[in-house]
Amino acid sequence: MKRRRHFILFVCGLCLLVTSSRAQHSDHLQAALMAMYEGDYEQASLHYKRALADNPNSPTALWGLARSYFYTGNYEQALQLCQQLMQNKRNEWKCRATLLEAFCYFQLPDRAMEQRIQKLQAAQACMPQDYRAHFYLGLLYVQTHRYAEAEAAFKEALKLRPRQTDIWIALGNLYARQEQWTEATECWCQAAEHDYAPAEIVYNCAKLSLRSGNYERGLQLMKHYAQHHPLQADDYFDIARACAAQNQYEKALLYIEAAISLSPERAVYYAFMADYHAARQQWDSALYANSQAILKQGDESAYFIQRAQLLLHAGKDKEAKDYLDFWIQQEPDNAQAHYAHALWLERNGGKKRAIKAAVKAAIQCGMHPQEISESLRKYAYRYYRQSSSTP
């Protein structure tokens, strides 16, 4: 009876010991998880090692320790633990180990490139639901100039994580390598519209959008960028042009003035300012801005041509004559120059033959009769029919 009682006490003690060991193991795992969540990977490693001391074959502890090694850059140690995990009977742990092993190889540039690619291909096949396997594989394909495969891998990653900024940027860079600028811009702009997008990407997308005619997107992104970063003169210039393209000339003038305040030596800014004033029929202001452009860069013929146009529109025909002659001399195939000459001749008592010749030159240079004033249109149609019937 006494022997039986001792045996029962021994079994109970053993059960208590096992229960206590399991509880201790669970406590270590819980503490390790908390440390991982807080980003304290060194502390997490200690807790996982203690958990393994209680249960050396615990796949949860092995997996956690391997991950903590990975996050602290101890890739070789992480690989050793992955090999242990791959011996586990459960396919779930084998796939996890395969995935982490591939990530370790990705971070080890001294390993053979083909070996790194094969590891990621294995991870991709084992866990196709993890976007990182596709993404990292795409990055390696880019390095080996396998662009079609890289594109497919990035697109597969985007199916799983459509708002992942890094993937959009990588795909955009891939298109840029192949000089597919439209596709590259679209990818970069997709990245720019996501939360926490890098400021450089937001800025580049804003500039590309403004310069490619996507003004609404460009203005929105530039406004977002300007909340935390100062704009340069050229940025204000791009915004001004976007506003002008939308017939918002008052806003365009404000932004071009901002550009000039930062770079007063740039003649082109004054030339655009002249155009914006002209659009509002503010001829004196337009002529003053044009004079500043000529003053800053007197060897640019475009500014003298602009002056001829402004003087004609302002009704200052006498001053316009010399500039008009210069314009035709510089651009003999410019239809607008010949048409302006015809208008000047008509307004200043020019000979009928000279007026007809100017209209004819405008038509021959590509102007349609509907673009010509009613008083000169009869000549225009005559020459237009002649030029159309000429084989």
Tab-separated table of C-alpha atoms in Angstrom, residues 178-358:
chain	number	residue	atom	x	y	z
A	178	GLN	CA	13.670	49.777	-71.312
A	179	GLU	CA	12.794	53.430	-72.081
A	180	GLN	CA	9.067	52.732	-71.795
A	181	TRP	CA	8.477	56.138	-70.241
A	182	THR	CA	4.677	56.177	-70.354
A	183	GLU	CA	4.471	52.904	-68.424
A	184	ALA	CA	7.253	53.987	-66.055
A	185	THR	CA	5.488	57.256	-65.258
A	186	GLU	CA	2.208	55.472	-64.565
A	187	CYS	CA	3.908	53.067	-62.137
A	188	TRP	CA	5.792	55.811	-60.297
A	189	CYS	CA	2.599	57.839	-60.030
A	190	GLN	CA	0.730	54.834	-58.653
A	191	ALA	CA	3.404	54.666	-55.957
A	192	ALA	CA	3.218	58.416	-55.341
A	193	GLU	CA	-0.510	58.286	-54.631
A	194	HIS	CA	-0.109	55.761	-51.819
A	195	ASP	CA	0.416	56.642	-48.170
A	196	TYR	CA	4.025	57.114	-47.041
A	197	ALA	CA	5.341	57.244	-50.606
A	198	PRO	CA	8.952	58.527	-50.756
A	199	ALA	CA	9.094	62.279	-51.332
A	200	GLU	CA	11.362	61.778	-54.349
A	201	ILE	CA	8.743	59.596	-56.057
A	202	VAL	CA	5.958	62.099	-55.331
A	203	TYR	CA	8.095	64.904	-56.767
A	204	ASN	CA	9.139	62.985	-59.888
A	205	CYS	CA	5.571	61.950	-60.613
A	206	ALA	CA	4.347	65.521	-60.158
A	207	LYS	CA	6.965	66.834	-62.604
A	208	LEU	CA	6.339	64.120	-65.188
A	209	SER	CA	2.571	64.588	-64.953
A	210	LEU	CA	2.798	68.357	-65.357
A	211	ARG	CA	5.090	68.057	-68.363
A	212	SER	CA	3.051	65.318	-70.042
A	213	GLY	CA	-0.248	67.187	-69.807
A	214	ASN	CA	-1.785	65.356	-66.838
A	215	TYR	CA	-2.275	68.657	-65.034
A	216	GLU	CA	-4.822	67.616	-62.435
A	217	ARG	CA	-2.667	64.802	-61.076
A	218	GLY	CA	0.518	66.873	-61.360
A	219	LEU	CA	-0.903	69.853	-59.474
A	220	GLN	CA	-2.343	67.635	-56.756
A	221	LEU	CA	0.937	65.806	-56.179
A	222	MET	CA	3.026	68.975	-56.319
A	223	LYS	CA	0.746	70.538	-53.717
A	224	HIS	CA	1.218	67.454	-51.524
A	225	TYR	CA	5.000	67.601	-51.978
A	226	ALA	CA	5.110	71.336	-51.201
A	227	GLN	CA	3.549	70.759	-47.762
A	228	HIS	CA	6.894	69.439	-46.486
A	229	HIS	CA	9.480	70.538	-49.058
A	230	PRO	CA	10.386	73.911	-50.606
A	231	LEU	CA	9.712	74.313	-54.322
A	232	GLN	CA	12.347	75.479	-56.788
A	233	ALA	CA	11.881	78.106	-59.502
A	234	ASP	CA	11.455	75.443	-62.167
A	235	ASP	CA	8.673	73.834	-60.116
A	236	TYR	CA	6.712	77.084	-60.014
A	237	PHE	CA	7.329	77.405	-63.753
A	238	ASP	CA	5.802	73.969	-64.405
A	239	ILE	CA	2.802	74.814	-62.221
A	240	ALA	CA	2.329	78.115	-64.061
A	241	ARG	CA	2.302	76.337	-67.419
A	242	ALA	CA	-0.216	73.800	-66.109
A	243	CYS	CA	-2.519	76.599	-64.948
A	244	ALA	CA	-2.187	78.400	-68.284
A	245	ALA	CA	-3.021	75.195	-70.152
A	246	GLN	CA	-6.287	75.192	-68.213
A	247	ASN	CA	-6.868	78.880	-69.076
A	248	GLN	CA	-6.234	79.907	-65.459
A	249	TYR	CA	-4.019	82.837	-66.428
A	250	GLU	CA	-4.402	84.758	-63.184
A	251	LYS	CA	-3.026	81.792	-61.236
A	252	ALA	CA	-0.388	81.241	-63.902
A	253	LEU	CA	0.864	84.793	-63.387
A	254	LEU	CA	1.150	84.262	-59.629
A	255	TYR	CA	3.258	81.143	-60.091
A	256	ILE	CA	5.455	82.607	-62.827
A	257	GLU	CA	6.116	85.575	-60.537
A	258	ALA	CA	7.178	83.112	-57.836
A	259	ALA	CA	9.556	81.468	-60.324
A	260	ILE	CA	11.019	84.854	-61.276
A	261	SER	CA	11.501	85.816	-57.632
A	262	LEU	CA	13.709	82.728	-57.184
A	263	SER	CA	15.533	82.940	-60.541
A	264	PRO	CA	15.260	86.507	-61.900
A	265	GLU	CA	17.986	85.824	-64.476
A	266	ARG	CA	15.888	83.296	-66.455
A	267	ALA	CA	14.665	85.029	-69.627
A	268	VAL	CA	12.208	82.259	-70.488
A	269	TYR	CA	10.152	83.014	-67.369
A	270	TYR	CA	9.574	86.587	-68.561
A	271	ALA	CA	8.607	85.344	-72.030
A	272	PHE	CA	5.924	83.111	-70.546
A	273	MET	CA	4.778	85.935	-68.299
A	274	ALA	CA	4.339	88.039	-71.449
A	275	ASP	CA	2.162	85.310	-72.967
A	276	TYR	CA	-0.023	85.128	-69.857
A	277	HIS	CA	-0.523	88.904	-69.804
A	278	ALA	CA	-1.325	88.788	-73.527
A	279	ALA	CA	-3.965	86.127	-72.889
A	280	ARG	CA	-5.631	88.647	-70.568
A	281	GLN	CA	-5.088	91.414	-73.154
A	282	GLN	CA	-2.819	93.306	-70.753
A	283	TRP	CA	-0.611	94.530	-73.576
A	284	ASP	CA	1.556	97.012	-71.680
A	285	SER	CA	2.389	94.400	-69.037
A	286	ALA	CA	3.008	91.825	-71.753
A	287	LEU	CA	5.372	94.134	-73.630
A	288	TYR	CA	7.253	94.979	-70.437
A	289	ALA	CA	7.732	91.285	-69.603
A	290	ASN	CA	8.901	90.656	-73.164
A	291	SER	CA	11.408	93.520	-72.932
A	292	GLN	CA	12.836	91.880	-69.794
A	293	ALA	CA	13.226	88.587	-71.658
A	294	ILE	CA	15.124	90.369	-74.449
A	295	LEU	CA	17.232	92.206	-71.872
A	296	LYS	CA	18.188	88.939	-70.170
A	297	GLN	CA	18.869	87.001	-73.385
A	298	GLY	CA	19.190	89.280	-76.375
A	299	ASP	CA	20.460	86.585	-78.723
A	300	GLU	CA	17.212	84.582	-78.611
A	301	SER	CA	15.224	85.244	-81.795
A	302	ALA	CA	12.011	83.823	-80.310
A	303	TYR	CA	11.708	86.837	-77.995
A	304	PHE	CA	11.890	89.303	-80.913
A	305	ILE	CA	9.249	87.288	-82.754
A	306	GLN	CA	7.097	87.403	-79.633
A	307	ARG	CA	7.541	91.180	-79.553
A	308	ALA	CA	6.296	91.492	-83.147
A	309	GLN	CA	3.166	89.542	-82.239
A	310	LEU	CA	2.530	91.591	-79.097
A	311	LEU	CA	2.986	94.920	-80.878
A	312	LEU	CA	0.589	93.864	-83.630
A	313	HIS	CA	-2.034	92.748	-81.132
A	314	ALA	CA	-1.556	95.950	-79.149
A	315	GLY	CA	-2.169	97.998	-82.316
A	316	LYS	CA	1.359	99.454	-82.341
A	317	ASP	CA	1.893	98.784	-86.033
A	318	LYS	CA	4.745	101.236	-86.643
A	319	GLU	CA	6.900	99.650	-83.945
A	320	ALA	CA	5.903	96.173	-85.087
A	321	LYS	CA	7.206	96.516	-88.666
A	322	ASP	CA	10.894	95.964	-87.967
A	323	TYR	CA	10.197	93.037	-85.666
A	324	LEU	CA	7.785	91.558	-88.236
A	325	ASP	CA	10.433	91.631	-90.958
A	326	PHE	CA	12.848	89.952	-88.555
A	327	TRP	CA	10.259	87.264	-87.754
A	328	ILE	CA	9.698	86.352	-91.420
A	329	GLN	CA	13.432	86.352	-92.021
A	330	GLN	CA	14.017	83.975	-89.101
A	331	GLU	CA	11.051	81.691	-89.834
A	332	PRO	CA	10.205	81.857	-93.555
A	333	ASP	CA	7.986	78.747	-93.256
A	334	ASN	CA	5.943	80.061	-90.329
A	335	ALA	CA	2.307	80.526	-91.435
A	336	GLN	CA	1.557	82.828	-88.485
A	337	ALA	CA	4.402	85.153	-89.484
A	338	HIS	CA	3.069	85.540	-93.037
A	339	TYR	CA	-0.503	85.968	-91.793
A	340	ALA	CA	0.644	88.665	-89.343
A	341	HIS	CA	2.395	90.357	-92.259
A	342	ALA	CA	-0.847	90.260	-94.297
A	343	LEU	CA	-2.785	91.837	-91.411
A	344	TRP	CA	-0.158	94.535	-90.998
A	345	LEU	CA	-0.276	95.356	-94.732
A	346	GLU	CA	-4.077	95.490	-94.700
A	347	ARG	CA	-4.153	97.809	-91.680
A	348	ASN	CA	-1.442	100.087	-93.023
A	349	GLY	CA	-2.569	100.603	-96.642
A	350	GLY	CA	-0.343	97.990	-98.196
A	351	LYS	CA	-0.635	97.152	-101.856
A	352	LYS	CA	-3.219	94.536	-102.800
A	353	ARG	CA	-0.594	92.442	-104.550
A	354	ALA	CA	1.574	92.381	-101.405
A	355	ILE	CA	-1.410	91.421	-99.229
A	356	LYS	CA	-2.326	88.577	-101.591
A	357	ALA	CA	1.286	87.362	-101.578
A	358	ALA	CA	1.368	87.318	-97.769
